Every structure is written in structure tokens, then in C-alpha cells.
Coordinates of C-alpha atoms and ligand atoms in Angstrom, one line a residue:
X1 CA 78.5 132.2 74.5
X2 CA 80.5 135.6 75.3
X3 CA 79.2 138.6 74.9
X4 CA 78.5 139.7 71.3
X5 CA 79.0 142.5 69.5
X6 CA 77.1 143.9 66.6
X7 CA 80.0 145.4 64.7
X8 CA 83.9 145.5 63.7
X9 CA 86.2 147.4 65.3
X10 CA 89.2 148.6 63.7
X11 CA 92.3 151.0 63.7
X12 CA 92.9 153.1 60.4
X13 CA 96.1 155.0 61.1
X14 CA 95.6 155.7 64.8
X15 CA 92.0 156.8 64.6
X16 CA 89.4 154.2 65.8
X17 CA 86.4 152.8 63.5
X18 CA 83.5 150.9 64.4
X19 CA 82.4 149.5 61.3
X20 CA 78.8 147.7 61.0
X21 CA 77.0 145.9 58.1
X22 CA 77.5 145.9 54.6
X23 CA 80.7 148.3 55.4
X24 CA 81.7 145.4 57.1
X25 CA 81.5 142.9 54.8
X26 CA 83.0 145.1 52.2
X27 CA 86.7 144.4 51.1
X28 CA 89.4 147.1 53.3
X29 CA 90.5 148.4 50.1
X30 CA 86.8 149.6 49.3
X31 CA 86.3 150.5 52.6
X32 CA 89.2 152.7 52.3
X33 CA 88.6 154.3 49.2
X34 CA 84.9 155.2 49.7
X35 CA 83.9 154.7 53.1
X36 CA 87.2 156.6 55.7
X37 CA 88.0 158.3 52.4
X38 CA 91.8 157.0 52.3
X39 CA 91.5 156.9 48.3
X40 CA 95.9 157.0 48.3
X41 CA 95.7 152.7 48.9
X42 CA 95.0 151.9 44.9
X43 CA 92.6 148.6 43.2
X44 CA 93.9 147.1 40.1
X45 CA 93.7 143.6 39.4
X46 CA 91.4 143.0 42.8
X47 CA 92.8 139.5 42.7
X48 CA 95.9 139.8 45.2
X49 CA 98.2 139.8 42.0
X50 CA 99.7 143.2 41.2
X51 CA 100.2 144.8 45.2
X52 CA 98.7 148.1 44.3
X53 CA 96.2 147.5 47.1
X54 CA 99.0 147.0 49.8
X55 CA 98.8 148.0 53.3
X56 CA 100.1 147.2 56.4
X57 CA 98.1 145.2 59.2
X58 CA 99.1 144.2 62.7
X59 CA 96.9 141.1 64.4
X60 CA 96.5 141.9 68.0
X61 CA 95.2 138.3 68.7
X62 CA 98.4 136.4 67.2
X63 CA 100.5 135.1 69.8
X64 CA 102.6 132.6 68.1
X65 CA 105.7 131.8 69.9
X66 CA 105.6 134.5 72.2
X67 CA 105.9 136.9 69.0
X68 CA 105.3 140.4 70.0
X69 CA 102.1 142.1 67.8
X70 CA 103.7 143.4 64.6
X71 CA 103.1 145.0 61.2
X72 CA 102.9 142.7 57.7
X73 CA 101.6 143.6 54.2
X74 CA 98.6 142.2 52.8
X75 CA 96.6 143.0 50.0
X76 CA 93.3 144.9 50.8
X77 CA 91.3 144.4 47.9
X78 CA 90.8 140.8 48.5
X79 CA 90.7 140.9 52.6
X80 CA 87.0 141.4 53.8
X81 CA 87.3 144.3 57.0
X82 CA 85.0 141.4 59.2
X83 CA 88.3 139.3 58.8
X84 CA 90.2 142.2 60.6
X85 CA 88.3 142.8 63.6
X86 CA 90.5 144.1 66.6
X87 CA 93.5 144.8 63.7
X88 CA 95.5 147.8 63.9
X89 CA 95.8 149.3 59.6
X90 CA 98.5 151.4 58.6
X91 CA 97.9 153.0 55.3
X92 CA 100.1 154.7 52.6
X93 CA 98.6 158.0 53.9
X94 CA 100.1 157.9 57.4
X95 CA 103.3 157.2 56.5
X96 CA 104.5 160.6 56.2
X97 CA 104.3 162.2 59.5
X98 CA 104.8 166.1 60.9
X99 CA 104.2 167.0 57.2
X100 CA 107.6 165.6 56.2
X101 CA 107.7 162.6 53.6
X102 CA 108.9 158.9 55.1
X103 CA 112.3 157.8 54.5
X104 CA 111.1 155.5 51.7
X105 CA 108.6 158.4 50.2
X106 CA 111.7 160.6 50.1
X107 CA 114.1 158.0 48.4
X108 CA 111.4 157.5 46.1
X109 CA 111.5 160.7 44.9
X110 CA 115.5 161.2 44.6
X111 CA 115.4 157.8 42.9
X112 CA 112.8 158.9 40.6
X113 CA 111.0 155.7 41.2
X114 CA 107.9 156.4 39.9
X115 CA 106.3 157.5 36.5
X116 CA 102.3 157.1 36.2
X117 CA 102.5 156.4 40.1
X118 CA 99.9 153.9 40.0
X119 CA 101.6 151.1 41.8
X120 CA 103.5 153.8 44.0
X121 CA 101.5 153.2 47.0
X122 CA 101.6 149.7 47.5
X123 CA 105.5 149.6 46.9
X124 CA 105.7 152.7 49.5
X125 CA 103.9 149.8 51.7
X126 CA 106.1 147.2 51.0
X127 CA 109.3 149.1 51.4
X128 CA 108.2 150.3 54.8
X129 CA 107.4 147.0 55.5
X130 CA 111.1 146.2 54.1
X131 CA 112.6 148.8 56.4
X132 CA 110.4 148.3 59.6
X133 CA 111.7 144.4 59.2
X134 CA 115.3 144.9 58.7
X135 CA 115.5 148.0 60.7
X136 CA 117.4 149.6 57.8
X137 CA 121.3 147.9 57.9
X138 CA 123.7 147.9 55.5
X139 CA 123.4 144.1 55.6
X140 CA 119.9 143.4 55.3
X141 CA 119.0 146.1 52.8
X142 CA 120.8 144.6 49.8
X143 CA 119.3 144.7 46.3
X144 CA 118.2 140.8 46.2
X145 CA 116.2 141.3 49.8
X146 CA 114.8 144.5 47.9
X147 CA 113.8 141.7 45.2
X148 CA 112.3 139.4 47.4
X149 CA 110.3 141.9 49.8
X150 CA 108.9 143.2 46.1
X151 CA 107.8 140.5 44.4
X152 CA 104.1 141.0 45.2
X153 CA 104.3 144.4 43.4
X154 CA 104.0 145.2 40.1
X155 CA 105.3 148.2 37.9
X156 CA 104.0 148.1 34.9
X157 CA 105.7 151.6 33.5
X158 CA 109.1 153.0 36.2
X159 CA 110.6 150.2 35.7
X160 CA 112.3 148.2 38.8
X161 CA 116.3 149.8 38.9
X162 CA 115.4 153.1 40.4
X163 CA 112.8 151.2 42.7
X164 CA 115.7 148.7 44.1
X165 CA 117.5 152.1 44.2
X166 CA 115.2 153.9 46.5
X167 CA 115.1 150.7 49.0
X168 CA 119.2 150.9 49.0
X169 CA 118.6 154.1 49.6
X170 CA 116.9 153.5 53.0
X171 CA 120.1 152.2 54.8
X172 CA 120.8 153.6 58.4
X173 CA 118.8 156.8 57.9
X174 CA 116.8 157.3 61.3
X175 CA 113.1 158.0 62.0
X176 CA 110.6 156.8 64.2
X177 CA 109.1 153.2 63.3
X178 CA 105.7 152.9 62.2
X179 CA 105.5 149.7 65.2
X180 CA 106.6 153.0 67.6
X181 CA 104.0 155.4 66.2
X182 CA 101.1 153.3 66.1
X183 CA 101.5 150.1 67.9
X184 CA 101.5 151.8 71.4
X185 CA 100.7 150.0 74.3
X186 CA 97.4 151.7 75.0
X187 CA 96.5 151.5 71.7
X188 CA 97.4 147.4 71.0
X189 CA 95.5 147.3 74.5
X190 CA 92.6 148.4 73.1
X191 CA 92.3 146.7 70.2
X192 CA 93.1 143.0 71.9
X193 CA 90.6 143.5 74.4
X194 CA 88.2 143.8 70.8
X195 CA 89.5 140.2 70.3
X196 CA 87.7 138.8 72.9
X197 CA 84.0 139.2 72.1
X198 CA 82.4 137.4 69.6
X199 CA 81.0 139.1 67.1
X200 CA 77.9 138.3 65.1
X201 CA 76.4 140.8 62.2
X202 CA 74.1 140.4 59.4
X203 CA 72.3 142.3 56.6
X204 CA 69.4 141.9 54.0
X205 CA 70.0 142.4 50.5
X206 CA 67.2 142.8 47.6
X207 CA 66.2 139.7 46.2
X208 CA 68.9 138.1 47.8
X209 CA 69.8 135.9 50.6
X210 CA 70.7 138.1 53.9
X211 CA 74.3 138.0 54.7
X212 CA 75.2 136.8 58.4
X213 CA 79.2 136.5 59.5
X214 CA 80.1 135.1 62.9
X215 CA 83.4 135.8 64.4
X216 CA 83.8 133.9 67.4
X217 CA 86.9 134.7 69.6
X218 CA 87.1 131.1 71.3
X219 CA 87.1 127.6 70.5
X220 CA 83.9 128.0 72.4
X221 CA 82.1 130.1 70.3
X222 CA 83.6 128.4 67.2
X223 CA 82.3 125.2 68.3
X224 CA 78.8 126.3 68.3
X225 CA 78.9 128.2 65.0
X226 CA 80.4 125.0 63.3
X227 CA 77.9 124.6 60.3
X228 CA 76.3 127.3 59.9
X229 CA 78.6 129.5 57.6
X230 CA 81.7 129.0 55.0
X231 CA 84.9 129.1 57.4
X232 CA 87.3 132.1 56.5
X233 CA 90.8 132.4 57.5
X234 CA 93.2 134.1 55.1
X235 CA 90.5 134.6 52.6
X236 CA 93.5 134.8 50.0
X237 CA 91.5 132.0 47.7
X238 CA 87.7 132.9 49.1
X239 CA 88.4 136.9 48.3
X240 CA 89.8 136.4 44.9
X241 CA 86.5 133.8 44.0
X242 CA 84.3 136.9 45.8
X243 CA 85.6 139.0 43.8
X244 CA 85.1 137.5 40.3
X245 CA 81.5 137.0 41.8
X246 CA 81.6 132.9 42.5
X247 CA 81.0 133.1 45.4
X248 CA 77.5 131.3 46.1
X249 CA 78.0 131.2 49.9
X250 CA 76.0 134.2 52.0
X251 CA 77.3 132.8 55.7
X252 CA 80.6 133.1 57.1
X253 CA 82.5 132.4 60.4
X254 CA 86.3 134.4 60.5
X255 CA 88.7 132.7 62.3
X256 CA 91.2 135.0 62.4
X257 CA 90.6 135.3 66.2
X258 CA 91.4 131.4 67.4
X259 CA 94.4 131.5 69.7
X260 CA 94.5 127.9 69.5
X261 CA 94.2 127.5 65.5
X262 CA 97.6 130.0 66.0
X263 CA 99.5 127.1 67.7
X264 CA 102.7 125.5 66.3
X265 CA 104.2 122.8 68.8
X266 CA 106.8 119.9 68.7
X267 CA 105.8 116.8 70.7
X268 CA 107.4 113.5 70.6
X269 CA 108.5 113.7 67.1
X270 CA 105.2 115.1 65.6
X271 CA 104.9 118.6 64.5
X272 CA 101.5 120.0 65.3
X273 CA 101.3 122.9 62.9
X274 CA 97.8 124.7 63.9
X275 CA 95.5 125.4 61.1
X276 CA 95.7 129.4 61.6
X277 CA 99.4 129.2 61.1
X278 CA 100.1 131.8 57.8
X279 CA 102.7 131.0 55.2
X280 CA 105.2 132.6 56.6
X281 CA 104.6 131.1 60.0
X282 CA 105.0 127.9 58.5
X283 CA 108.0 128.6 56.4
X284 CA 109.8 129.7 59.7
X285 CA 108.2 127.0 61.6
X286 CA 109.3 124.0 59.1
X287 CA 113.2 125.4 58.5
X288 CA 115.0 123.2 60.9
X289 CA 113.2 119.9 60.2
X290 CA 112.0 120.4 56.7
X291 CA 114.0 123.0 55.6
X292 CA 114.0 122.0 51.6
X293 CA 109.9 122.8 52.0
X294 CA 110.7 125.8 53.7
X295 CA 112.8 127.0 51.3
X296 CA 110.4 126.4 48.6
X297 CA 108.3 128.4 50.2
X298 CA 110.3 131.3 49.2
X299 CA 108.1 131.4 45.5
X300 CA 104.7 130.5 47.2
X301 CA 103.2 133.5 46.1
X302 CA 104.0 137.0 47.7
X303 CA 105.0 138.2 50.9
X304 CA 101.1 140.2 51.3
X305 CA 99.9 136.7 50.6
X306 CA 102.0 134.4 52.7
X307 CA 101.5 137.1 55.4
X308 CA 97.7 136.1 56.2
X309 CA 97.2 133.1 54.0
X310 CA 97.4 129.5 55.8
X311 CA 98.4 126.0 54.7
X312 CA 95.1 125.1 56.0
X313 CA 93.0 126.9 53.4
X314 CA 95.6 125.5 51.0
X315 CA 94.5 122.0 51.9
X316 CA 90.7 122.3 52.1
X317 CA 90.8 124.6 48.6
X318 CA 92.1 121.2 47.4
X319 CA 93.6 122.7 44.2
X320 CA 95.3 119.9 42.1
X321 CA 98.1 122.2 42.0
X322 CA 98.6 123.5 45.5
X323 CA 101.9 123.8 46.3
X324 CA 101.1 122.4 50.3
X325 CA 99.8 119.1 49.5
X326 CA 102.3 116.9 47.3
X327 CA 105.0 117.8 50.3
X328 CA 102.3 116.2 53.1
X329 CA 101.4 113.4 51.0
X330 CA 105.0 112.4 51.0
X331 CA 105.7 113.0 54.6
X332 CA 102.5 111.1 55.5
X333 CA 101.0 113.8 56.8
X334 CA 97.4 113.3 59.5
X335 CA 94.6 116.2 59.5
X336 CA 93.4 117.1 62.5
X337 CA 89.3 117.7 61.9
X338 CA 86.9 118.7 64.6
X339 CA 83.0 118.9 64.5
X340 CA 80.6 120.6 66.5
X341 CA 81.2 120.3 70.5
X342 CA 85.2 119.5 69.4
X343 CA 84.7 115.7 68.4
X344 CA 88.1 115.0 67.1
X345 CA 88.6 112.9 64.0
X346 CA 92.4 112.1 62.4
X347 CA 92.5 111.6 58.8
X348 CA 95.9 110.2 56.8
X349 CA 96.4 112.8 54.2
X350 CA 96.4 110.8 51.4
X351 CA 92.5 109.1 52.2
X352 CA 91.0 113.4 52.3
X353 CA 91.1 114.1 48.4
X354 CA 88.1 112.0 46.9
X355 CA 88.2 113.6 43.2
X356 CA 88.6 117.6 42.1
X357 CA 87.9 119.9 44.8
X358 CA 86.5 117.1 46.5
X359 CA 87.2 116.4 50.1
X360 CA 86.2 114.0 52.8
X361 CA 85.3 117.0 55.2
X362 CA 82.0 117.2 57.0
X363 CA 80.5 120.7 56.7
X364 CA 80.2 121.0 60.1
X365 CA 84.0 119.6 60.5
X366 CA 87.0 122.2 61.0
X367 CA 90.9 121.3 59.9
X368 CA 92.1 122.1 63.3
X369 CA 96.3 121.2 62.9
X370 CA 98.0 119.7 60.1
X371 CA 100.2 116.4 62.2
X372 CA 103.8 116.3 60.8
X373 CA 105.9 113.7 62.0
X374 CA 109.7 114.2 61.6
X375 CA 111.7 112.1 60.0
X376 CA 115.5 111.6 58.4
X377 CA 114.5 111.4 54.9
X378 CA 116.4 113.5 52.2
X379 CA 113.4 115.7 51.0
X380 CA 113.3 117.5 47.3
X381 CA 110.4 119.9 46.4
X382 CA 110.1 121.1 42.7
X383 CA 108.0 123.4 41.1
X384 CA 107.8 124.9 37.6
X385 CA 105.4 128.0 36.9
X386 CA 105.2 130.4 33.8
X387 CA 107.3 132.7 36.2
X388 CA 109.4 132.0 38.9
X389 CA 107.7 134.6 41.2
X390 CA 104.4 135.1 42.5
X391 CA 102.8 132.4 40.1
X392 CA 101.0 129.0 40.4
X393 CA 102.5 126.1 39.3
X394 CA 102.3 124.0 36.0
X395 CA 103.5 121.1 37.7
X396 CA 105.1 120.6 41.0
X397 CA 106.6 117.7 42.8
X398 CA 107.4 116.5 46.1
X399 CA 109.9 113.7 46.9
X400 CA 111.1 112.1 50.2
X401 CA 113.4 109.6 50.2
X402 CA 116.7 107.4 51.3
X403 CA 120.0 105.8 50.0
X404 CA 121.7 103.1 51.5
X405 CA 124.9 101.9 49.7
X406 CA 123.6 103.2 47.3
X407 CA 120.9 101.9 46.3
X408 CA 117.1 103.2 47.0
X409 CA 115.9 102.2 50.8
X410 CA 112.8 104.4 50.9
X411 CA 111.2 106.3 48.5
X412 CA 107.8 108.4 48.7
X413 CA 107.2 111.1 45.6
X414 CA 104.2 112.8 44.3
X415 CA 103.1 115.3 41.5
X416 CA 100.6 118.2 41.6
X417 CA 99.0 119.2 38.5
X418 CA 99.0 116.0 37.0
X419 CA 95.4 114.3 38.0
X420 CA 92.0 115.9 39.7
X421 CA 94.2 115.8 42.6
X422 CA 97.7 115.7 43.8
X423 CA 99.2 112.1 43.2
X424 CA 101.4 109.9 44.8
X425 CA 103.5 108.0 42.2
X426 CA 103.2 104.5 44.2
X427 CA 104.4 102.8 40.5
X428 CA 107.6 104.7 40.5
X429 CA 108.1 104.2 44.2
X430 CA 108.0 100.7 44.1
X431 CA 109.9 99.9 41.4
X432 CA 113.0 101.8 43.0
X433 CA 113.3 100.2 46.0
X434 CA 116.9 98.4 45.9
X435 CA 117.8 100.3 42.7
X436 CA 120.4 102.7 42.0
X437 CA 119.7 106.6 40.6
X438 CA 120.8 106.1 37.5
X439 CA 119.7 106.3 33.4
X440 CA 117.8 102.9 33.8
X441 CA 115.6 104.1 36.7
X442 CA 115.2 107.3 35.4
X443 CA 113.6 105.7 31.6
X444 CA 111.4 103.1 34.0
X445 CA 109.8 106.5 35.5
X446 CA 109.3 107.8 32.4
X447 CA 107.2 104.9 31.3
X448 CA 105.2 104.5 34.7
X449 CA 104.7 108.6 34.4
X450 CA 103.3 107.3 30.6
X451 CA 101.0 104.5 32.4
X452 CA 99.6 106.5 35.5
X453 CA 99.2 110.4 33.9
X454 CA 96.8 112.0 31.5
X455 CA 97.5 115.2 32.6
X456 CA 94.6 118.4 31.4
X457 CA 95.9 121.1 29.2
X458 CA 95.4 124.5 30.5
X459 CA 96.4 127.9 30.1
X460 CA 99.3 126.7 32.7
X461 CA 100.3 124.1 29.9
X462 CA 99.1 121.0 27.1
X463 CA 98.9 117.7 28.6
X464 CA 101.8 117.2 26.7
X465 CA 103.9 119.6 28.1
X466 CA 102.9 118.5 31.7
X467 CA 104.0 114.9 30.7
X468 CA 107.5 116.1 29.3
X469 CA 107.7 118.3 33.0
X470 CA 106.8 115.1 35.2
X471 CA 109.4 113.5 33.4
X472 CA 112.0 115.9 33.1
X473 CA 112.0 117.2 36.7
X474 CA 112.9 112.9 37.6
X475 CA 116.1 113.0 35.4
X476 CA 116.8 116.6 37.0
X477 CA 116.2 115.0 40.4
X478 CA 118.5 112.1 39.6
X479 CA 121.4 114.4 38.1
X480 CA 121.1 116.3 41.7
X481 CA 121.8 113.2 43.3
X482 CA 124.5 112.3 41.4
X483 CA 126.3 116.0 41.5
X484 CA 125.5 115.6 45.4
X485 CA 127.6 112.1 45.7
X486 CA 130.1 113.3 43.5
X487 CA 130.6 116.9 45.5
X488 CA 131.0 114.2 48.8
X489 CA 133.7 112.0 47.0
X490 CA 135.9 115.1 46.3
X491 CA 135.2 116.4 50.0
X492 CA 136.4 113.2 51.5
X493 CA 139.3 113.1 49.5
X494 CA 140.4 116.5 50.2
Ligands
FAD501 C1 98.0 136.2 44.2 C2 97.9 134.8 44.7 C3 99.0 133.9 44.6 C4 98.9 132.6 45.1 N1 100.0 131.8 44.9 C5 99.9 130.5 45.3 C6 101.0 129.6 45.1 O1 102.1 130.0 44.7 N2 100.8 128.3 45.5 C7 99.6 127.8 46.0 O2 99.5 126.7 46.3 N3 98.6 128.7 46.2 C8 98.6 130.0 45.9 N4 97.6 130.8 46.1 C9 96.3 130.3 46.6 C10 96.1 130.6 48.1 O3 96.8 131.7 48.5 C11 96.5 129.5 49.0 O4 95.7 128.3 48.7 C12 96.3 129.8 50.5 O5 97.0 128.8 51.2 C13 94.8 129.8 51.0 O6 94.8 130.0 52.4 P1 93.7 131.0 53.0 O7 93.9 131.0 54.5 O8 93.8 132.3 52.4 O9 92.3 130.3 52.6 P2 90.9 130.9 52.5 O10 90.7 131.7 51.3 O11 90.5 131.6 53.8 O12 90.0 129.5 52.4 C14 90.2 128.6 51.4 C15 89.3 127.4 51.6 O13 89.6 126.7 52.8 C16 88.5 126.7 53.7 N5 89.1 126.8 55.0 C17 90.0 127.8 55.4 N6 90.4 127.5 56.7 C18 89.8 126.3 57.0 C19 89.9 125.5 58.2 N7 90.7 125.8 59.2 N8 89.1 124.4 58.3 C20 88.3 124.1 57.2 N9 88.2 124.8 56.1 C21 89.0 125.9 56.0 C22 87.6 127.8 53.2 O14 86.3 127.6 53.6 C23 87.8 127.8 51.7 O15 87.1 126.7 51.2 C24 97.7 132.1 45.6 C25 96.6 133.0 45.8 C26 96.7 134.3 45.3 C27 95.5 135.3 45.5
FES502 S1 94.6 145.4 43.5 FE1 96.1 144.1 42.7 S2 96.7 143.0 44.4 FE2 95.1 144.2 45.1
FES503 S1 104.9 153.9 38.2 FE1 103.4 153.4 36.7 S2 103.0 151.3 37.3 FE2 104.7 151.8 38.5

């Protein structure tokens, strides 16, 4: 093993802290507030829901394609500090500098964007993250951008107008970027050279077990921790079940600092998407082979949340209603798994999910890369939620398929939120081969959706109402078809 360290260490707005214990096992929003006495970065919902908590984080140790270290939002009140060792923090008290307010603080306050200034903060965050992104042109700061970089903040009393107003208002006015002021060269330095000790920490708690977290900086050091802990990476589901105190587990291994979980390659027609790879790595990763899923992944959450959270804790949460895993059923997706000492195992996708939340995963296996291979289907992804942003689904769907003369040549589909698990339809895709996409096909779903479902009712929806959406979503997938073929009729004849 490398040489271990007994603590986290950290950059909070350009000052160093070395943070040990229970401090370090708190949540950075906590930390914050009552520990480096930053009290400006607020805690609402503490379930990465409303953005109050926002802040902005750089990873020293993320090197995908050669991408430079740079600053993203995440929410702090679900993100444990241990995950953050060797990050560089940026919070809503540094963003004024030489006592003069940031360019968003300022527009802010000549929009009048704020009223009980609760949520101020966090959209102060997100609106510098907006600006330090776009760099501030005419053409990228548009009102539905604004939209999109906002939708992981909630106002419950301003009201939105004079917010999208203050973000307009940021266009081509000049100051020095946060990435300039704080992610120097001496100090990013620092911080990766943090990234490549191990660190191991642990602490006793009355009348409970002792808490132990192991954050191993190499495949290494993973390989001999495998086993002996929960494995973090995102912690976007783990903090949120922390937090509401279901959390039974008292070990943990972070691996936020696995190069090789960070790799994304193409290799003889198989995409090898590393299981460190965050949302939004994925989404830009995906867009020029599967770019209907990488569209979709525009209302996966929120920006804070598809900054750190992966598609590999997606997978192993095994929600029946993650928005990952109908997609990789269709596209016959392979896990990757590694145990202890790296033995490598490959398992089809649609053999991992055994029943609810159960998985065919060793607990001493890791999901190492998600195995993608490409292919020249037409892909449709559907999903229907009580909202169309930052919201889980009711029901979602997934659907790869082919025409040839019209008729159906190939057909995968599947449905999340309809079973214990995600499901692949394998009546409805039988039954189409050689048929056209018409009424007929469309009423023979319906009655294999009545044959194979029996849906739960939720707060998310009755059974009822989830059979009606499995249903409906077909015929609207059909319809699409048809517009589709009509819109390359009237092209040709033009
Ligand atoms: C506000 C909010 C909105 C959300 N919106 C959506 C949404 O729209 N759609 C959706 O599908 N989900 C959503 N989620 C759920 C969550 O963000 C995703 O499931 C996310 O992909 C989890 O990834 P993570 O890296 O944060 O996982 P973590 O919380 O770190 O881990 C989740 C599980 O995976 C395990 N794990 C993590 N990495 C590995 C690995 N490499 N090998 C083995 N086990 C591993 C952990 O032990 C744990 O059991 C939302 C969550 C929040 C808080
Ligand atoms: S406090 Fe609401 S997202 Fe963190
Ligand atoms: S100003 Fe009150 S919640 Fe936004």
C-alpha cells in the first residue's frame, strides 16, 4: 500500500484545511456552516432537491479526456467532505472579491432577484457556475440556458423573472474568473499531489459501531480494501439515505480518486464507459452514438447532481425506476465487475437484477465500466415524472429498434417503474417482428402490457395510472414514427 494519511485535505476558498475524524465524515455543508464558519452556503431540504446548499467544487484527480481541472456545482448537504479529499471548494462567500460584489451578486441586486434571500446563495452559485461556463456571450447567456443551468434551484418566494433577468444581465461584463483566482497552478499542484496517498480514518462513537472510511488513490489500494466498506462515488443516493438516517452501513471506501474508474474509451465498436464517469460525462460521452439517451439526459435530475453523480451508482442502487437501466437493457449492455486482486467477471445486463434492489454483485465485487456496444438501431427514450425537471420518473421507457420496408426488423423495448425491476417487454417484442407500426400493433401491446404488468401504486402514481402510461407512451411512440415517415415522404418530393 502507498503511504496513508490520517486526514482530508481540502481547499475552502483558497485557504487550506486539513480535516480529521468525525469533521470528516460530516456532510461539507455542515462542515461549512459550523466547523470553517462559512454559514452564507444554506441547508433546506438536505436531500439534494432545492440547491440552497450549492457550491462550487473542482476535482483535481479527474482527467477525463485530457479535460483541464475545472469548477461544477454540487450540492453540499448531501456530499460527505471524505468524498472531497484533494478538491479545491469555492463558496458563495468568496465570490465577491476586493470588497466589490461579483457580477452575478451585483445583477442580483439591480434585478431585485431576491426577497427572503434564502435560496440566494445557491443560485449566486449556479449563476457563477453559468457565467464561468459560458464565459458570459451574448449567445450562450439566453434565458432558456439560464432555465436549464437553474433547474436544481428552488425559489420558493422572488419568483423566477427577475432571476432569469439577473443571469441576462451577466452578458460580456468582465472580471476575473473564479478558475483564474483559485485554480492556480501552485495551488491545483498542491491539491493533486493530496490525490495520491491513500487515506484511511476512523472514529468511535457511543454505543455505536466505530466509523472507518478508506480512500484509496489506486486500483492498488482499491483492490485490497474491496470488502471491507460500502463503495461511495457520487454519494447522490447514499447521502440523501444518510441523511434521512437509513443508513445501516458504518464502513466506506470513496472512490472519487480512481483514475481508471474516470476512463471513457471507444474500442472496436464497444464503448467502455468507466464506472466513475458522472452524468454529465456520460451525457457528452454518449451524444454522437446514442445521442436520443443523451438527450434525455437533459431532465436526469439537476446540473449539482449530474455533476458528481455516476451511472454506475445508478445501476447498483437498482431502483425500478432508474432512468440508466431500461436504455442498457435495450442496447444489451455487459457490466464489468472486479473482485479483490482485480478478478474480472462480465455480466449481460439483463442476468444483474434478481428482484427489488436486488443484484447479482458479490460484496467484495466492484462495477468497474459499463460495456456499450454501438450499433445502428433507431433509439427512443421516454420518461414521464410529476414535473418535467429535476424529478423521478412514474414510468420510463426505453426502445431500440429497426424498419425495413416497413415493417419491424428488430425490436428491443423496456419499461422502468412497472415491476421490482426494470423490464424488458420480450411479449411485445416478439410479436412485432415483420409487422407494420400501426393501430393493430399498437392495441396487441396494449394487451401484452395487460398480461405481463401489475404495476405498484405510489405517490409517483396508482397501478392504474402506470398501466394507462405504459400504454400510452407505445401509441405516442408509434404516432412519432409515422410523423417521422411522413416528414421523409414530403422531403423527397420536394
Ligand atoms: C435530487 C435528486 C434527483 C435525482 N434524480 C434522478 C433522476 O432523475 N433519475 C434517476 O434515475 N436517478 C435520480 N437520482 C438518483 C441518483 O442521483 C442516481 O441514482 C445516481 O446515478 C447515483 O449515483 P452516485 O454516484 O451518486 O451513487 P452513490 O450514492 O455513490 O451510490 C449508489 C449505490 O451504488 C453503489 N456504488 C456506487 N459506485 C459503485 C461501483 N463503482 N461499484 C459498485 N457499487 C457502487 C453504492 O454502494 C450504493 O449502493 C436523483 C437523486 C437526487 C438526490
Ligand atoms: S439543502 Fe436542498 S439541495 Fe441541499
Ligand atoms: S428569495 Fe425567498 S426562496 Fe428565493
Amino acid at each position: 500500500m502507498k503511504m496513508s494519511r490520517d486526514h482530508i485535505i481540502l481547499s475552502i476558498n483558497g485557504r487550506q484545511h486539513e480535516i480529521r475524524g468525525e469533521h470528516a465524515f460530516m456532510n461539507l455543508s455542515e462542515y461549512l456552516r459550523y466547523q470553517a464558519g462559512l454559514a452564507g452556503t444554506k441547508i433546506v431540504c438536505a436531500e439534494g432537491d432545492c440547491g440552497a446548499c450549492s457550491v462550487l467544487v473542482a476535482k483535481t484527480s479527474d482527467p477525463i479526456r485530457d479535460q483541464p481541472v475545472k469548477f461544477k456545482s454540487i450540492n453540499s448537504c448531501i456530499q460527505p467532505v471524505f468524498n472531497l479529499d484533494g478538491c479545491i471548494v469555492v463558496t458563495v462567500e468568496a465570490l465577491a472579491s476586493a470588497k466589490e460584489l461579483s457580477a452575478v451578486q451585483q445583477s442580483m441586486v439591480d434585478q431585485q432577484g431576491a426577497q427572503c434571500g434564502y435560496c440566494t446563495p445557491g443560485i449566486c452559485i449556479s449563476l457563477s457556475y453559468l457565467k464561468e461556463q459560458t464565459g458570459g456571450t451574448a449567445e450562450e447567456i439566453i434565458p432558456s440556458k439560464a432555465k436549464n443551468f437553474l433547474t436544481g434551484n428552488l425559489c420558493r418566494c422572488t419568483g423566477y423573472e427577475p432571476i432569469i433577468k439577473a443571469a441576462c444581465g451577466l452578458v460580456d461584463v468582465k472580471e476575473s474568473s473564479l478558475s483564474k483566482r483559485f485554480l492556480t497552478a501552485s495551488q491545483v499542484s498542491t491539491l493533486k499531489g493530496a490525490t495520491q496517498t491513500d487515506v484511511y480514518f476512523g472514529f468511535n462513537r457511543p454505543g455505536l459501531e466505530p466509523i472507518e472510511v478508506w480512500i484509496p488513490s489506486s486500483k492498488e489500494s482499491l483492490f485490497g480494501m474491496l470488502g471491507k466498506g460500502r463503495l461511495i462515488s457520487g454519494a447522490t443516493d447514499l447521502g440523501v439515505q444518510r441523511n434521512k438516517g437509513r443508513l445501516g452501513e458504518s464502513r466506506f471506501i470513496s472512490l472519487q480518486k480512481i483514475a481508471e474508474l474516470k476512463q471513457a474509451v471507444v474500442t472496436n465498436g464497444l464503448l467502455r464507459i468507466g464506472a466513475g464517469l458522472t452524468w454529465d460525462q456520460v451525457q457528452d460521452f454518449l451524444q454522437d452514438d446514442f445521442s436520443d439517451f443523451a438527450d434525455s439526459i437533459n431532465l436526469f435530475a439537476s446540473p449539482q447532481i449530474k455533476h458528481i453523480g455516476t451511472l454506475a451508482g445508478n445501476i447498483i442502487n437498482a431502483s425500478p425506476i432508474a432512468d440508466g437501466v431500461p436504455f442498457l437493457l435495450v442496447n444489451e449492455a455487459e457490466l464489468l465487475l472486479l473482485g479483490s486482486g482485480g478478478k474480472e467477471r462480465r455480466v449481460p445486463i439483463s442476468d444483474f437484477y434478481q428482484g427489488y434492489k436486488k443484484i447479482g454483485m458479490a460484496s467484495d465485487e466492484i462495477l468497474w465500466a459499463v460495456l456499450l456496444p454501438k450499433n445502428k438501431l433507431k433509439q427512443r427514450v421516454y420518461k414521464v415524472s410529476q414535473r418535467k425537471d429535476l424529478d423521478i420518473a412514474t414510468i420510463n421507457l426505453a426502445i431500440a429498434y429497426e424498419l425495413k420496408e416497413g415493417v419491424f426488423s428488430h425490436l428491443k423495448l423496456a419499461f422502468g417503474g412497472v415491476a421490482e425491476t426494470s423490464l424488458r417487454m420480450t411479449s411485445i417484442e416478439s410479436l412485432a417482428l415483420g409487422r407494420k407500426p400501426d393501430a393493430l400493433f399498437v392495441a396487441d401491446c396494449a394487451k401484452a402490457i395487460d398480461l405481463a404488468l401489475r404495476p405498484l401504486s405510489d405517490v409517483r402514481g396508482s397501478s392504474k395510472y402506470r398501466m394507462l402510461l405504459a400504454k400510452n407512451l407505445i401509441q405516442k411512440w408509434v404516432v412519432e414514427i409515422d410523423l417521422e415517415s411522413q416528414q421523409n415522404v414530403n422531403e423527397a418530393n420536394v
